[in-house]
PDB file of C-alpha atoms in Angstrom:
ATOM      1  CA  MET A   1       0.545  -0.436   0.244  1.00 39.00           C
ATOM      2  CA  SER A   2       1.482   3.390  -0.740  1.00 39.00           C
ATOM      3  CA  GLN A   3       0.864   6.517   0.843  1.00 45.00           C
ATOM      4  CA  ALA A   4       0.824   9.671  -0.556  1.00 56.00           C
ATOM      5  CA  THR A   5       2.523  12.980   0.765  1.00 59.00           C
ATOM      6  CA  PHE A   6       1.562  15.618   0.435  1.00 65.00           C
ATOM      7  CA  GLY A   7       3.852  18.964   2.174  1.00 81.00           C
ATOM      8  CA  ASP A   8       3.433  21.016   4.719  1.00 84.00           C
ATOM      9  CA  ASP A   9       2.294  23.991   3.722  1.00 84.00           C
ATOM     10  CA  GLU A  10       0.287  21.471   1.148  1.00 88.00           C
ATOM     11  CA  LEU A  11      -2.118  20.887   4.251  1.00 88.00           C
ATOM     12  CA  PHE A  12      -1.568  24.059   6.321  1.00 88.00           C
ATOM     13  CA  GLY A  13      -3.676  25.339   3.013  1.00 86.00           C
ATOM     14  CA  GLU A  14      -6.022  22.572   3.388  1.00 90.00           C
ATOM     15  CA  ALA A  15      -6.870  22.539   6.887  1.00 89.00           C
ATOM     16  CA  ALA A  16      -6.682  27.092   7.031  1.00 89.00           C
ATOM     17  CA  ASN A  17      -9.890  26.685   4.226  1.00 91.00           C
ATOM     18  CA  GLU A  18     -11.568  23.863   6.716  1.00 93.00           C
ATOM     19  CA  MET A  19     -11.443  25.686   9.585  1.00 93.00           C
ATOM     20  CA  ARG A  20     -12.882  28.763   7.683  1.00 94.00           C
ATOM     21  CA  GLU A  21     -15.485  26.880   6.114  1.00 95.00           C
ATOM     22  CA  ASP A  22     -15.838  25.734   9.477  1.00 96.00           C
ATOM     23  CA  VAL A  23     -16.387  29.191  10.579  1.00 97.00           C
ATOM     24  CA  GLU A  24     -18.370  29.679   7.565  1.00 96.00           C
ATOM     25  CA  SER A  25     -21.205  26.922   8.763  1.00 97.00           C
ATOM     26  CA  SER A  26     -21.661  27.669  12.941  1.00 98.00           C
ATOM     27  CA  LEU A  27     -22.329  31.509  11.481  1.00 98.00           C
ATOM     28  CA  SER A  28     -24.860  30.172   8.822  1.00 98.00           C
ATOM     29  CA  ALA A  29     -26.110  27.613  11.966  1.00 98.00           C
ATOM     30  CA  GLY A  30     -26.545  30.237  14.035  1.00 98.00           C
ATOM     31  CA  TRP A  31     -28.089  32.745  11.989  1.00 98.00           C
ATOM     32  CA  GLU A  32     -30.936  30.368  10.948  1.00 97.00           C
ATOM     33  CA  ALA A  33     -31.627  29.278  14.651  1.00 97.00           C
ATOM     34  CA  LEU A  34     -32.961  33.774  15.391  1.00 97.00           C
ATOM     35  CA  PRO A  35     -36.687  34.221  14.972  1.00 96.00           C
ATOM     36  CA  ALA A  36     -37.732  34.786  11.541  1.00 95.00           C
ATOM     37  CA  ALA A  37     -39.056  38.664  10.866  1.00 95.00           C
ATOM     38  CA  ASP A  38     -42.810  37.483  10.597  1.00 94.00           C
ATOM     39  CA  ASP A  39     -43.369  35.679  14.122  1.00 93.00           C
ATOM     40  CA  ILE A  40     -41.653  39.074  15.565  1.00 93.00           C
ATOM     41  CA  TRP A  41     -43.892  41.170  13.841  1.00 94.00           C
ATOM     42  CA  GLU A  42     -46.824  39.654  12.992  1.00 93.00           C
ATOM     43  CA  SER A  43     -49.623  37.837  16.238  1.00 91.00           C
ATOM     44  CA  ASP A  44     -52.808  36.529  15.847  1.00 92.00           C
ATOM     45  CA  ALA A  45     -53.724  37.672  18.970  1.00 93.00           C
ATOM     46  CA  ASP A  46     -56.730  38.829  20.744  1.00 94.00           C
ATOM     47  CA  ASN A  47     -55.142  41.350  23.297  1.00 94.00           C
ATOM     48  CA  VAL A  48     -52.336  42.951  24.226  1.00 94.00           C
ATOM     49  CA  LEU A  49     -51.193  40.174  26.767  1.00 94.00           C
ATOM     50  CA  GLY A  50     -51.495  37.848  24.484  1.00 95.00           C
ATOM     51  CA  VAL A  51     -49.613  39.152  21.605  1.00 95.00           C
ATOM     52  CA  LEU A  52     -46.756  40.142  24.559  1.00 95.00           C
ATOM     53  CA  ASN A  53     -46.911  36.409  25.861  1.00 95.00           C
ATOM     54  CA  GLY A  54     -46.133  35.123  22.307  1.00 95.00           C
ATOM     55  CA  LEU A  55     -44.233  37.227  21.008  1.00 95.00           C
ATOM     56  CA  ASN A  56     -41.817  36.919  24.681  1.00 94.00           C
ATOM     57  CA  ALA A  57     -41.387  32.844  23.659  1.00 94.00           C
ATOM     58  CA  VAL A  58     -40.247  34.049  19.667  1.00 95.00           C
ATOM     59  CA  LEU A  59     -38.096  36.556  20.643  1.00 96.00           C
ATOM     60  CA  ASP A  60     -35.876  33.282  22.272  1.00 94.00           C
ATOM     61  CA  VAL A  61     -32.271  32.908  19.972  1.00 96.00           C
ATOM     62  CA  GLY A  62     -32.521  28.912  20.119  1.00 92.00           C
ATOM     63  CA  ASP A  63     -29.085  27.332  19.057  1.00 97.00           C
ATOM     64  CA  ALA A  64     -27.596  30.983  18.117  1.00 98.00           C
ATOM     65  CA  GLU A  65     -25.621  31.217  20.516  1.00 98.00           C
ATOM     66  CA  ASP A  66     -24.458  28.054  20.824  1.00 98.00           C
ATOM     67  CA  HIS A  67     -22.722  27.994  16.931  1.00 98.00           C
ATOM     68  CA  LEU A  68     -21.614  31.647  17.692  1.00 98.00           C
ATOM     69  CA  ARG A  69     -19.005  29.787  20.081  1.00 98.00           C
ATOM     70  CA  ASP A  70     -18.081  26.829  17.815  1.00 97.00           C
ATOM     71  CA  ALA A  71     -17.554  29.784  14.575  1.00 97.00           C
ATOM     72  CA  LYS A  72     -14.865  32.236  17.603  1.00 97.00           C
ATOM     73  CA  LYS A  73     -13.977  29.314  18.138  1.00 96.00           C
ATOM     74  CA  TRP A  74     -12.228  28.095  14.881  1.00 95.00           C
ATOM     75  CA  PHE A  75     -12.106  31.774  14.312  1.00 96.00           C
ATOM     76  CA  THR A  76      -9.462  32.926  16.871  1.00 95.00           C
ATOM     77  CA  MET A  77      -7.717  28.959  16.434  1.00 93.00           C
ATOM     78  CA  GLY A  78      -7.141  30.138  12.717  1.00 93.00           C
ATOM     79  CA  GLN A  79      -6.382  34.031  13.458  1.00 92.00           C
ATOM     80  CA  ARG A  80      -3.224  32.724  15.731  1.00 92.00           C
ATOM     81  CA  ALA A  81      -2.783  29.933  13.232  1.00 89.00           C
ATOM     82  CA  GLU A  82      -2.271  32.754  11.382  1.00 89.00           C
ATOM     83  CA  ALA A  83      -4.354  30.496   8.708  1.00 89.00           C
ATOM     84  CA  PHE A  84      -6.488  33.360   7.152  1.00 88.00           C
ATOM     85  CA  ASP A  85      -5.481  35.163   4.276  1.00 87.00           C
ATOM     86  CA  ASP A  86      -8.529  37.851   4.223  1.00 88.00           C
ATOM     87  CA  ALA A  87     -11.145  36.724   7.955  1.00 92.00           C
ATOM     88  CA  ASP A  88     -12.215  40.887   8.152  1.00 94.00           C
ATOM     89  CA  ASP A  89     -15.317  39.182   6.457  1.00 96.00           C
ATOM     90  CA  LEU A  90     -15.605  36.352   8.774  1.00 96.00           C
ATOM     91  CA  GLU A  91     -14.434  39.147  11.891  1.00 96.00           C
ATOM     92  CA  ALA A  92     -17.911  41.365  10.563  1.00 97.00           C
ATOM     93  CA  GLU A  93     -19.753  38.685  10.444  1.00 98.00           C
ATOM     94  CA  ILE A  94     -19.542  37.773  13.649  1.00 98.00           C
ATOM     95  CA  GLY A  95     -20.160  41.282  15.123  1.00 98.00           C
ATOM     96  CA  ASP A  96     -23.377  41.482  13.522  1.00 98.00           C
ATOM     97  CA  LEU A  97     -24.448  37.689  15.120  1.00 98.00           C
ATOM     98  CA  GLU A  98     -23.705  38.432  17.656  1.00 98.00           C
ATOM     99  CA  ASP A  99     -25.049  41.980  18.084  1.00 98.00           C
ATOM    100  CA  ALA A 100     -28.509  40.135  16.622  1.00 98.00           C
ATOM    101  CA  ILE A 101     -28.725  37.233  19.101  1.00 98.00           C
ATOM    102  CA  ASP A 102     -27.523  40.875  22.327  1.00 98.00           C
ATOM    103  CA  ASP A 103     -31.096  42.740  20.326  1.00 98.00           C
ATOM    104  CA  ILE A 104     -33.094  39.696  20.443  1.00 98.00           C
ATOM    105  CA  THR A 105     -31.954  38.395  24.339  1.00 97.00           C
ATOM    106  CA  ALA A 106     -32.859  42.765  25.438  1.00 97.00           C
ATOM    107  CA  ALA A 107     -36.056  42.467  23.762  1.00 97.00           C
ATOM    108  CA  GLY A 108     -36.742  39.163  24.747  1.00 96.00           C
ATOM    109  CA  ASP A 109     -36.501  40.882  29.081  1.00 96.00           C
ATOM    110  CA  GLN A 110     -38.432  44.323  27.675  1.00 97.00           C
ATOM    111  CA  VAL A 111     -40.917  42.159  27.090  1.00 97.00           C
ATOM    112  CA  GLY A 112     -41.052  40.071  29.464  1.00 95.00           C
ATOM    113  CA  GLU A 113     -41.389  42.889  31.702  1.00 95.00           C
ATOM    114  CA  LEU A 114     -44.386  44.467  30.072  1.00 95.00           C
ATOM    115  CA  THR A 115     -46.096  40.697  30.471  1.00 94.00           C
ATOM    116  CA  SER A 116     -45.455  40.906  33.432  1.00 93.00           C
ATOM    117  CA  THR A 117     -46.560  44.357  34.199  1.00 94.00           C
ATOM    118  CA  ILE A 118     -49.051  44.920  32.150  1.00 93.00           C
ATOM    119  CA  PRO A 119     -51.853  42.420  34.476  1.00 93.00           C
ATOM    120  CA  THR A 120     -51.005  44.349  36.604  1.00 93.00           C
ATOM    121  CA  LEU A 121     -51.712  47.998  35.284  1.00 93.00           C
ATOM    122  CA  ARG A 122     -54.719  47.066  33.739  1.00 92.00           C
ATOM    123  CA  GLY A 123     -56.343  46.069  37.696  1.00 93.00           C
ATOM    124  CA  THR A 124     -55.294  48.871  38.496  1.00 94.00           C
ATOM    125  CA  LEU A 125     -57.102  51.173  36.147  1.00 93.00           C
ATOM    126  CA  GLU A 126     -59.867  48.671  36.233  1.00 92.00           C
ATOM    127  CA  ASP A 127     -59.180  49.398  40.263  1.00 92.00           C
ATOM    128  CA  ALA A 128     -59.441  52.494  39.083  1.00 91.00           C
ATOM    129  CA  GLY A 129     -62.809  52.827  37.318  1.00 81.00           C
ATOM    130  CA  ALA A 130     -64.730  50.963  39.851  1.00 78.00           C
ATOM    131  CA  GLU A 131     -63.527  53.617  42.566  1.00 76.00           C
ATOM    132  CA  ASP A 132     -64.992  56.332  40.048  1.00 68.00           C
ATOM    133  CA  SER A 133     -68.001  54.774  39.325  1.00 67.00           C
ATOM    134  CA  SER A 134     -68.285  54.780  43.377  1.00 65.00           C
ATOM    135  CA  VAL A 135     -67.057  58.283  43.482  1.00 58.00           C
ATOM    136  CA  ASP A 136     -70.146  59.419  40.379  1.00 59.00           C
ATOM    137  CA  ASP A 137     -73.657  57.936  42.283  1.00 58.00           C
ATOM    138  CA  ASP A 138     -71.847  59.160  45.669  1.00 57.00           C
ATOM    139  CA  ASP A 139     -72.858  62.250  44.028  1.00 58.00           C
ATOM    140  CA  ALA A 140     -75.521  61.509  42.086  1.00 57.00           C
ATOM    141  CA  ASP A 141     -77.505  60.575  44.898  1.00 57.00           C
ATOM    142  CA  ASP A 142     -76.418  64.685  47.108  1.00 56.00           C
TER     143      ASP A 142
END
């Protein structure tokens, strides 16, 4: 059985290409794991609380953080090994995905706060309306 010989440069170039493909694949999977734009924009709910609960459920980054971590890991490895001729595009896309994940997470936190606040606010306003009507009833008696 004969064994093919490869030069170090050829092997390094092949490994660098595979590393770049791994970063690109992880980035693609990260973007795909994020919620779809239409899912956060459209709702079939009948009231505000239903909309907020639906939105809260959709604002989940899923496995995107894990894919981002993999992309960053392989990107860092490739950079340190000086394996990439030009990695500016990868670095920019990593930043964009990281920003998108941060934005979705922050929006989820805000929606979560509203989801817990709205029922309390509704109760407060209903109680205030009941008090106003009892005051109006008392004034009508005078």
